[in-house]
Amino acid sequence: MSTLDEEDRREYYRIEDMIALEIQPLSGPEAAGQEVLQDASPLFNLLSELHLSEFESQHLLRQITERDRNTAAYLKVLNKRIDLLSQVVAQTVLGKFDEPQRVVLSEGGIEFEHHLPYPAGSYLAIKLLLMPQALGLLLRAKVTHCEPESFGTFAIGTEFQYLTDAQRQLLARYILQRQAQERRLAREHTESGN
């Protein structure tokens, strides 16, 4: 049974967003396995690796900053250039996705509408392209519920399975950045309305 604190935390780390999403059912060893999924698209895999390697090197950049500010400043400029290149790759990858759709995203899972039903307990490969950071993630998820909606679609809730620490941290960072952006926009709207 979850406590009120766990429920509050879950709500805090949950956002509604528009993202590019691709769903594939998993079966057999892929469904039960704990290994990181790989996509058939080399560009998407490259995009994922760019962000994971950037995340994994952040602690090194902090150490360099403590010792040599000039080198750290130069590395930050290089990192910015790599981010710009990853956005170019993301735009290419985005062309292969369907239109972005409304989802509810958290560190623990994702809820979305889909034209096909997937029974509770089944496993999916969920490919996410989160913009504007150009963050590409391919995650394994277990379907928690699937309910019919209007117009022949289904509301599907999932729980991510076997996330790496880097994947979890990247999701958390994206969610926190989106929440900060929403608060900033709301504050600007309130200030401009006065």
Coordinates of N, CA and C in Angstrom, one line a residue:
M1 N 0.8 -1.2 0.0 CA 0.0 0.0 0.0 C 0.9 1.2 0.0
S2 N 0.6 2.2 -0.9 CA 1.4 3.4 -0.9 C 1.0 4.4 0.1
T3 N 2.0 5.2 0.5 CA 1.7 6.2 1.5 C 1.4 7.5 0.8
L4 N 0.9 8.5 1.5 CA 0.5 9.8 0.9 C 1.8 10.4 0.4
D5 N 2.9 10.3 1.0 CA 4.1 10.9 0.5 C 4.5 10.3 -0.8
E6 N 4.4 9.0 -1.0 CA 4.7 8.4 -2.2 C 3.7 8.9 -3.3
E7 N 2.5 9.0 -3.0 CA 1.5 9.5 -4.0 C 1.8 11.0 -4.4
D8 N 2.2 11.8 -3.4 CA 2.6 13.2 -3.7 C 3.8 13.2 -4.6
R9 N 4.8 12.4 -4.3 CA 6.0 12.3 -5.0 C 5.7 11.9 -6.5
R10 N 4.9 10.9 -6.6 CA 4.5 10.4 -7.9 C 3.8 11.5 -8.8
E11 N 2.9 12.3 -8.2 CA 2.3 13.4 -8.9 C 3.3 14.5 -9.2
Y12 N 4.2 14.7 -8.3 CA 5.2 15.8 -8.5 C 6.1 15.5 -9.7
Y13 N 6.4 14.3 -9.9 CA 7.3 13.9 -11.0 C 6.5 13.4 -12.2
R14 N 5.3 13.9 -12.5 CA 4.4 13.5 -13.6 C 4.0 14.8 -14.3
I15 N 4.2 14.7 -15.7 CA 3.8 15.8 -16.5 C 2.9 15.4 -17.7
E16 N 2.1 16.3 -18.2 CA 1.4 16.1 -19.4 C 2.3 16.8 -20.5
D17 N 2.5 16.1 -21.6 CA 3.4 16.6 -22.6 C 3.0 16.1 -24.0
M18 N 3.5 16.8 -25.0 CA 3.4 16.3 -26.4 C 4.7 15.8 -26.8
I19 N 4.8 14.5 -27.1 CA 6.0 13.9 -27.5 C 5.8 12.9 -28.7
A20 N 6.9 12.7 -29.5 CA 6.9 11.7 -30.5 C 7.1 10.4 -29.9
L21 N 6.2 9.4 -30.3 CA 6.2 8.1 -29.6 C 6.0 7.0 -30.6
E22 N 6.7 5.9 -30.4 CA 6.5 4.8 -31.3 C 6.4 3.5 -30.4
I23 N 5.5 2.7 -30.7 CA 5.2 1.5 -29.8 C 5.4 0.2 -30.6
Q24 N 6.1 -0.7 -30.0 CA 6.2 -2.1 -30.6 C 6.0 -3.1 -29.5
P25 N 5.2 -4.1 -29.8 CA 5.0 -5.2 -28.8 C 6.3 -6.0 -28.6
L26 N 6.6 -6.5 -27.5 CA 7.7 -7.4 -27.2 C 7.2 -8.7 -26.8
S27 N 8.0 -9.7 -27.2 CA 7.6 -11.1 -26.8 C 8.9 -11.9 -26.5
G28 N 8.7 -13.0 -25.9 CA 9.8 -13.9 -25.6 C 10.9 -13.3 -24.8
P29 N 12.2 -13.5 -25.2 CA 13.3 -13.1 -24.4 C 13.4 -11.6 -24.3
E30 N 13.0 -10.8 -25.4 CA 13.0 -9.4 -25.3 C 12.1 -8.9 -24.2
A31 N 10.9 -9.5 -24.0 CA 10.0 -9.0 -23.0 C 10.5 -9.3 -21.6
A32 N 11.1 -10.4 -21.4 CA 11.5 -10.8 -20.1 C 12.9 -10.3 -19.7
G33 N 13.7 -10.0 -20.8 CA 15.1 -9.6 -20.6 C 15.3 -8.3 -19.8
Q34 N 16.5 -8.2 -19.3 CA 16.8 -6.9 -18.6 C 17.8 -6.1 -19.3
E35 N 18.3 -6.6 -20.5 CA 19.3 -5.8 -21.3 C 18.6 -4.6 -21.9
V36 N 19.5 -3.6 -22.2 CA 19.0 -2.3 -22.8 C 18.6 -2.7 -24.2
L37 N 17.4 -2.2 -24.6 CA 16.9 -2.4 -25.9 C 17.7 -1.6 -26.9
Q38 N 17.8 -2.1 -28.1 CA 18.5 -1.4 -29.2 C 17.5 -1.2 -30.4
D39 N 17.5 -0.1 -31.0 CA 16.6 0.2 -32.1 C 17.2 -0.2 -33.4
A40 N 16.4 -0.5 -34.4 CA 16.9 -0.8 -35.8 C 17.5 0.4 -36.5
S41 N 17.1 1.6 -36.0 CA 17.6 2.8 -36.6 C 19.0 3.3 -36.0
P42 N 20.0 3.3 -36.8 CA 21.3 3.7 -36.2 C 21.3 5.2 -35.7
L43 N 20.5 6.0 -36.4 CA 20.4 7.4 -36.0 C 19.8 7.6 -34.6
F44 N 18.7 6.8 -34.4 CA 18.1 6.9 -33.1 C 19.0 6.3 -32.0
N45 N 19.7 5.3 -32.3 CA 20.7 4.7 -31.3 C 21.8 5.7 -31.0
L46 N 22.3 6.4 -32.0 CA 23.3 7.5 -31.9 C 22.8 8.6 -31.0
L47 N 21.5 9.0 -31.2 CA 20.9 10.1 -30.4 C 20.8 9.6 -28.9
S48 N 20.4 8.4 -28.7 CA 20.4 7.9 -27.3 C 21.7 7.9 -26.7
E49 N 22.7 7.4 -27.4 CA 24.1 7.3 -26.9 C 24.7 8.7 -26.6
L50 N 24.4 9.7 -27.4 CA 24.9 11.0 -27.2 C 24.4 11.5 -25.8
H51 N 23.1 11.4 -25.5 CA 22.6 11.9 -24.2 C 23.1 11.0 -23.0
L52 N 23.2 9.7 -23.2 CA 23.7 8.9 -22.1 C 25.1 9.2 -21.8
S53 N 25.9 9.4 -22.8 CA 27.3 9.7 -22.6 C 27.5 11.0 -22.0
E54 N 26.7 12.0 -22.4 CA 26.7 13.3 -21.8 C 26.4 13.2 -20.3
F55 N 25.4 12.5 -20.0 CA 25.0 12.3 -18.6 C 26.1 11.7 -17.8
E56 N 26.7 10.6 -18.3 CA 27.8 9.9 -17.6 C 29.0 10.7 -17.4
S57 N 29.2 11.8 -18.3 CA 30.5 12.6 -18.1 C 30.3 13.8 -17.3
Q58 N 29.1 14.1 -16.9 CA 28.8 15.3 -16.1 C 29.7 15.5 -14.9
H59 N 29.8 14.4 -14.1 CA 30.7 14.5 -12.9 C 32.1 14.8 -13.2
L60 N 32.6 14.3 -14.4 CA 34.0 14.7 -14.8 C 34.1 16.2 -15.1
L61 N 33.1 16.7 -15.7 CA 33.1 18.2 -16.0 C 33.1 19.0 -14.8
R62 N 32.3 18.5 -13.8 CA 32.3 19.3 -12.5 C 33.7 19.2 -11.8
Q63 N 34.4 18.1 -11.9 CA 35.7 18.0 -11.3 C 36.7 18.9 -12.1
I64 N 36.6 18.9 -13.4 CA 37.5 19.8 -14.2 C 37.2 21.3 -13.9
T65 N 36.0 21.6 -13.7 CA 35.6 23.0 -13.4 C 36.3 23.4 -12.1
E66 N 36.3 22.5 -11.1 CA 37.0 22.9 -9.8 C 38.5 23.2 -10.0
R67 N 39.1 22.5 -10.9 CA 40.6 22.6 -11.1 C 40.9 23.7 -12.2
D68 N 40.2 23.7 -13.3 CA 40.6 24.6 -14.4 C 39.4 25.1 -15.1
R69 N 39.0 26.4 -14.7 CA 37.8 27.0 -15.3 C 37.9 27.2 -16.8
N70 N 39.1 27.5 -17.3 CA 39.2 27.8 -18.8 C 38.9 26.5 -19.6
T71 N 39.5 25.4 -19.1 CA 39.3 24.1 -19.8 C 37.8 23.7 -19.7
A72 N 37.2 23.9 -18.5 CA 35.8 23.6 -18.3 C 34.9 24.5 -19.2
A73 N 35.3 25.7 -19.4 CA 34.5 26.6 -20.2 C 34.6 26.1 -21.7
Y74 N 35.7 25.7 -22.1 CA 35.9 25.2 -23.5 C 35.1 23.9 -23.7
L75 N 35.2 23.0 -22.7 CA 34.4 21.8 -22.8 C 32.9 22.0 -22.8
K76 N 32.4 23.1 -22.1 CA 31.0 23.4 -22.2 C 30.6 23.9 -23.6
V77 N 31.5 24.7 -24.2 CA 31.2 25.1 -25.6 C 31.2 23.9 -26.5
L78 N 32.1 23.0 -26.4 CA 32.1 21.8 -27.2 C 30.8 21.0 -27.0
N79 N 30.4 20.9 -25.7 CA 29.2 20.2 -25.4 C 27.9 20.9 -26.0
K80 N 27.9 22.2 -26.0 CA 26.9 22.9 -26.7 C 26.8 22.6 -28.2
R81 N 28.0 22.5 -28.8 CA 28.0 22.2 -30.2 C 27.5 20.8 -30.5
I82 N 27.8 19.8 -29.6 CA 27.3 18.5 -29.7 C 25.8 18.5 -29.5
D83 N 25.3 19.3 -28.6 CA 23.9 19.4 -28.4 C 23.2 19.9 -29.7
L84 N 23.8 20.8 -30.3 CA 23.2 21.3 -31.6 C 23.2 20.3 -32.7
L85 N 24.3 19.5 -32.8 CA 24.3 18.4 -33.7 C 23.3 17.3 -33.4
S86 N 23.1 17.1 -32.1 CA 22.1 16.1 -31.7 C 20.7 16.6 -32.1
Q87 N 20.4 17.9 -32.1 CA 19.1 18.4 -32.5 C 18.9 18.2 -34.0
V88 N 20.0 18.3 -34.8 CA 19.9 18.0 -36.2 C 19.6 16.6 -36.4
V89 N 20.2 15.7 -35.7 CA 19.9 14.2 -35.8 C 18.5 14.0 -35.4
A90 N 18.0 14.7 -34.3 CA 16.7 14.5 -33.8 C 15.6 14.9 -34.9
Q91 N 15.9 16.0 -35.6 CA 15.0 16.4 -36.6 C 14.9 15.4 -37.7
T92 N 16.0 14.7 -38.0 CA 16.0 13.7 -39.0 C 15.2 12.5 -38.5
V93 N 15.4 12.1 -37.3 CA 14.7 11.0 -36.6 C 13.2 11.3 -36.5
L94 N 12.9 12.5 -36.2 CA 11.5 12.9 -35.9 C 10.7 12.7 -37.2
G95 N 11.3 12.9 -38.4 CA 10.6 12.6 -39.6 C 10.1 11.2 -39.8
K96 N 10.6 10.3 -39.0 CA 10.3 8.9 -39.1 C 9.2 8.5 -38.1
F97 N 8.9 9.4 -37.2 CA 7.8 9.2 -36.2 C 6.5 9.7 -36.7
D98 N 5.4 9.3 -36.1 CA 4.1 9.9 -36.3 C 4.1 11.2 -35.6
E99 N 3.0 12.0 -35.8 CA 2.9 13.3 -35.2 C 3.0 13.1 -33.6
P100 N 3.6 14.1 -33.0 CA 3.7 14.1 -31.5 C 2.3 14.0 -30.9
Q101 N 2.2 13.3 -29.8 CA 0.9 13.0 -29.2 C 0.9 13.4 -27.7
R102 N -0.3 13.6 -27.2 CA -0.4 14.0 -25.8 C -0.2 12.7 -24.9
V103 N 0.7 12.8 -23.9 CA 1.0 11.7 -23.0 C 1.0 12.2 -21.6
V104 N 1.0 11.3 -20.6 CA 1.3 11.7 -19.2 C 2.6 10.9 -19.0
L105 N 3.7 11.6 -18.6 CA 5.0 11.0 -18.5 C 5.5 11.1 -17.0
S106 N 6.0 10.1 -16.5 CA 6.7 10.1 -15.2 C 8.0 9.3 -15.2
E107 N 8.7 9.3 -14.2 CA 9.9 8.5 -14.1 C 9.5 7.0 -14.1
G108 N 8.3 6.7 -13.7 CA 7.9 5.3 -13.5 C 7.2 4.7 -14.7
G109 N 6.7 5.6 -15.6 CA 5.9 5.0 -16.8 C 5.3 6.1 -17.6
I110 N 4.5 5.7 -18.6 CA 3.9 6.6 -19.5 C 2.5 6.1 -19.8
E111 N 1.6 7.1 -19.9 CA 0.2 6.8 -20.3 C 0.0 7.5 -21.7
F112 N -0.7 6.9 -22.6 CA -0.9 7.4 -23.9 C -2.2 6.7 -24.6
E113 N -2.6 7.3 -25.7 CA -3.7 6.7 -26.4 C -3.1 6.0 -27.7
H114 N -3.6 4.8 -28.0 CA -3.1 4.1 -29.2 C -4.3 3.5 -29.9
H115 N -4.1 3.2 -31.2 CA -5.1 2.6 -32.0 C -5.2 1.1 -31.8
L116 N -4.3 0.5 -31.2 CA -4.3 -1.0 -30.9 C -4.4 -1.2 -29.4
P117 N -5.1 -2.2 -29.0 CA -5.1 -2.6 -27.6 C -4.0 -3.5 -27.2
Y118 N -3.4 -3.3 -26.1 CA -2.4 -4.2 -25.5 C -2.8 -4.6 -24.2
P119 N -3.0 -5.9 -23.9 CA -3.5 -6.4 -22.7 C -2.6 -6.1 -21.5
A120 N -3.2 -5.9 -20.3 CA -2.4 -5.7 -19.1 C -1.5 -6.9 -18.9
G121 N -0.3 -6.6 -18.5 CA 0.7 -7.7 -18.3 C 1.6 -7.9 -19.6
S122 N 1.2 -7.4 -20.7 CA 2.1 -7.5 -21.9 C 3.2 -6.5 -21.9
Y123 N 4.2 -6.7 -22.7 CA 5.4 -5.8 -22.7 C 5.5 -5.1 -24.0
L124 N 6.0 -3.9 -23.9 CA 6.1 -3.0 -25.1 C 7.5 -2.4 -25.1
A125 N 8.0 -2.2 -26.3 CA 9.2 -1.3 -26.5 C 8.6 0.1 -26.9
I126 N 9.0 1.1 -26.0 CA 8.4 2.4 -26.2 C 9.6 3.3 -26.6
K127 N 9.5 3.8 -27.8 CA 10.5 4.8 -28.3 C 10.0 6.2 -28.1
L128 N 10.8 7.0 -27.4 CA 10.4 8.4 -27.1 C 11.4 9.3 -27.7
L129 N 10.9 10.4 -28.3 CA 11.7 11.5 -28.7 C 11.2 12.7 -28.0
L130 N 12.0 13.2 -27.1 CA 11.6 14.3 -26.2 C 12.3 15.6 -26.7
M131 N 11.5 16.6 -27.1 CA 12.1 17.8 -27.7 C 11.8 18.9 -26.7
P132 N 12.6 20.0 -26.6 CA 13.6 20.4 -27.6 C 15.0 19.8 -27.3
Q133 N 15.1 19.0 -26.2 CA 16.4 18.5 -25.8 C 16.9 17.5 -26.8
A134 N 16.1 17.0 -27.7 CA 16.4 16.0 -28.6 C 16.9 14.7 -27.9
L135 N 16.1 14.4 -26.9 CA 16.5 13.2 -26.1 C 15.7 12.0 -26.6
G136 N 16.4 11.0 -27.1 CA 15.8 9.8 -27.6 C 16.1 8.6 -26.6
L137 N 15.0 8.0 -26.2 CA 15.1 6.8 -25.3 C 14.2 5.7 -25.9
L138 N 14.7 4.5 -25.8 CA 14.0 3.3 -26.1 C 13.9 2.5 -24.8
L139 N 12.7 2.4 -24.3 CA 12.5 1.8 -23.0 C 11.5 0.6 -23.0
R140 N 11.7 -0.4 -22.2 CA 10.9 -1.5 -22.0 C 9.8 -1.1 -21.0
A141 N 8.5 -1.5 -21.3 CA 7.4 -1.1 -20.4 C 6.4 -2.3 -20.3
K142 N 5.9 -2.4 -19.1 CA 4.8 -3.4 -18.9 C 3.5 -2.7 -18.9
V143 N 2.5 -3.2 -19.6 CA 1.2 -2.5 -19.7 C 0.5 -2.8 -18.3
T144 N 0.0 -1.7 -17.7 CA -0.7 -1.8 -16.4 C -2.2 -1.8 -16.6
H145 N -2.7 -1.1 -17.6 CA -4.1 -1.0 -18.0 C -4.3 -0.6 -19.4
C146 N -5.4 -1.1 -20.0 CA -5.8 -0.8 -21.4 C -7.3 -0.7 -21.4
E147 N -7.8 0.6 -21.6 CA -9.2 0.8 -21.6 C -9.7 1.4 -22.9
P148 N -10.8 1.0 -23.5 CA -11.3 1.6 -24.7 C -11.7 3.0 -24.5
E149 N -11.4 3.8 -25.5 CA -11.7 5.2 -25.5 C -12.6 5.5 -26.7
S150 N -13.0 6.7 -27.0 CA -13.8 7.0 -28.1 C -13.0 6.9 -29.4
F151 N -13.7 6.8 -30.5 CA -13.1 6.8 -31.9 C -12.1 5.7 -32.1
G152 N -12.4 4.5 -31.4 CA -11.6 3.3 -31.7 C -10.1 3.4 -31.1
T153 N -9.9 4.2 -30.2 CA -8.6 4.2 -29.6 C -8.6 3.6 -28.2
F154 N -7.5 3.4 -27.6 CA -7.4 2.8 -26.3 C -6.4 3.6 -25.4
A155 N -6.9 3.9 -24.1 CA -6.0 4.5 -23.2 C -5.1 3.5 -22.5
I156 N -3.8 3.6 -22.7 CA -2.9 2.6 -22.2 C -2.0 3.2 -21.2
G157 N -1.9 2.5 -20.0 CA -0.9 2.9 -19.0 C 0.2 1.9 -18.9
T158 N 1.4 2.3 -18.7 CA 2.5 1.4 -18.6 C 3.4 1.8 -17.5
E159 N 4.2 0.8 -17.1 CA 5.2 1.0 -16.1 C 6.6 0.6 -16.7
F160 N 7.6 1.5 -16.6 CA 8.9 1.2 -17.2 C 9.5 0.1 -16.5
Q161 N 10.3 -0.8 -17.2 CA 10.9 -2.0 -16.6 C 12.4 -1.9 -16.9
Y162 N 13.2 -2.2 -15.9 CA 14.7 -2.3 -16.0 C 15.3 -1.1 -16.6
L163 N 14.9 0.1 -16.1 CA 15.6 1.3 -16.5 C 17.0 1.3 -16.0
T164 N 18.0 1.8 -16.7 CA 19.3 2.0 -16.2 C 19.3 3.3 -15.3
D165 N 20.2 3.5 -14.5 CA 20.3 4.7 -13.7 C 20.3 6.0 -14.6
A166 N 21.1 5.9 -15.7 CA 21.2 7.0 -16.6 C 19.9 7.3 -17.2
Q167 N 19.2 6.3 -17.7 CA 17.9 6.5 -18.3 C 16.9 7.2 -17.3
R168 N 16.9 6.7 -16.1 CA 16.0 7.2 -15.0 C 16.4 8.7 -14.8
Q169 N 17.7 9.0 -14.7 CA 18.1 10.4 -14.4 C 17.8 11.3 -15.6
L170 N 17.9 10.8 -16.8 CA 17.6 11.6 -18.0 C 16.1 12.0 -18.0
L171 N 15.3 11.0 -17.7 CA 13.8 11.2 -17.6 C 13.5 12.2 -16.5
A172 N 14.1 12.0 -15.3 CA 13.8 12.9 -14.2 C 14.2 14.4 -14.6
R173 N 15.4 14.5 -15.2 CA 15.8 15.8 -15.6 C 14.9 16.5 -16.6
Y174 N 14.5 15.7 -17.6 CA 13.5 16.2 -18.6 C 12.2 16.7 -17.9
I175 N 11.7 15.9 -17.0 CA 10.4 16.2 -16.3 C 10.6 17.5 -15.5
L176 N 11.7 17.5 -14.8 CA 11.9 18.7 -13.9 C 12.1 20.0 -14.8
Q177 N 12.8 19.9 -15.9 CA 12.9 21.0 -16.8 C 11.6 21.5 -17.4
R178 N 10.7 20.5 -17.8 CA 9.4 20.9 -18.3 C 8.6 21.5 -17.2
Q179 N 8.6 21.0 -16.0 CA 7.9 21.6 -14.9 C 8.3 23.0 -14.7
A180 N 9.6 23.3 -14.7 CA 10.2 24.6 -14.5 C 9.7 25.5 -15.6
Q181 N 9.7 25.0 -16.8 CA 9.3 25.8 -18.0 C 7.8 26.2 -17.8
E182 N 7.0 25.2 -17.4 CA 5.6 25.5 -17.2 C 5.3 26.6 -16.1
R183 N 6.1 26.5 -15.0 CA 6.0 27.4 -13.9 C 6.4 28.8 -14.4
R184 N 7.5 28.9 -15.2 CA 8.0 30.2 -15.7 C 6.9 30.8 -16.6
L185 N 6.3 30.0 -17.5 CA 5.3 30.5 -18.4 C 4.1 31.0 -17.7
A186 N 3.7 30.2 -16.6 CA 2.5 30.6 -15.8 C 2.8 31.9 -15.1
R187 N 4.0 32.1 -14.6 CA 4.4 33.3 -13.9 C 4.4 34.5 -14.8
E188 N 5.0 34.3 -16.0 CA 5.0 35.4 -17.0 C 3.6 35.7 -17.4
H189 N 2.7 34.8 -17.6 CA 1.3 35.0 -18.0 C 0.6 35.8 -16.9
T190 N 0.9 35.4 -15.6 CA 0.2 36.2 -14.5 C 0.7 37.6 -14.4
E191 N 2.1 37.8 -14.6 CA 2.6 39.1 -14.6 C 2.2 40.0 -15.7
S192 N 2.0 39.4 -16.9 CA 1.6 40.2 -18.0 C 0.1 40.5 -17.9
G193 N -0.7 39.7 -17.2 CA -2.1 40.0 -17.0 C -2.4 41.1 -16.0
N194 N -1.5 41.5 -15.2 CA -1.7 42.5 -14.2 C -1.6 43.9 -14.7

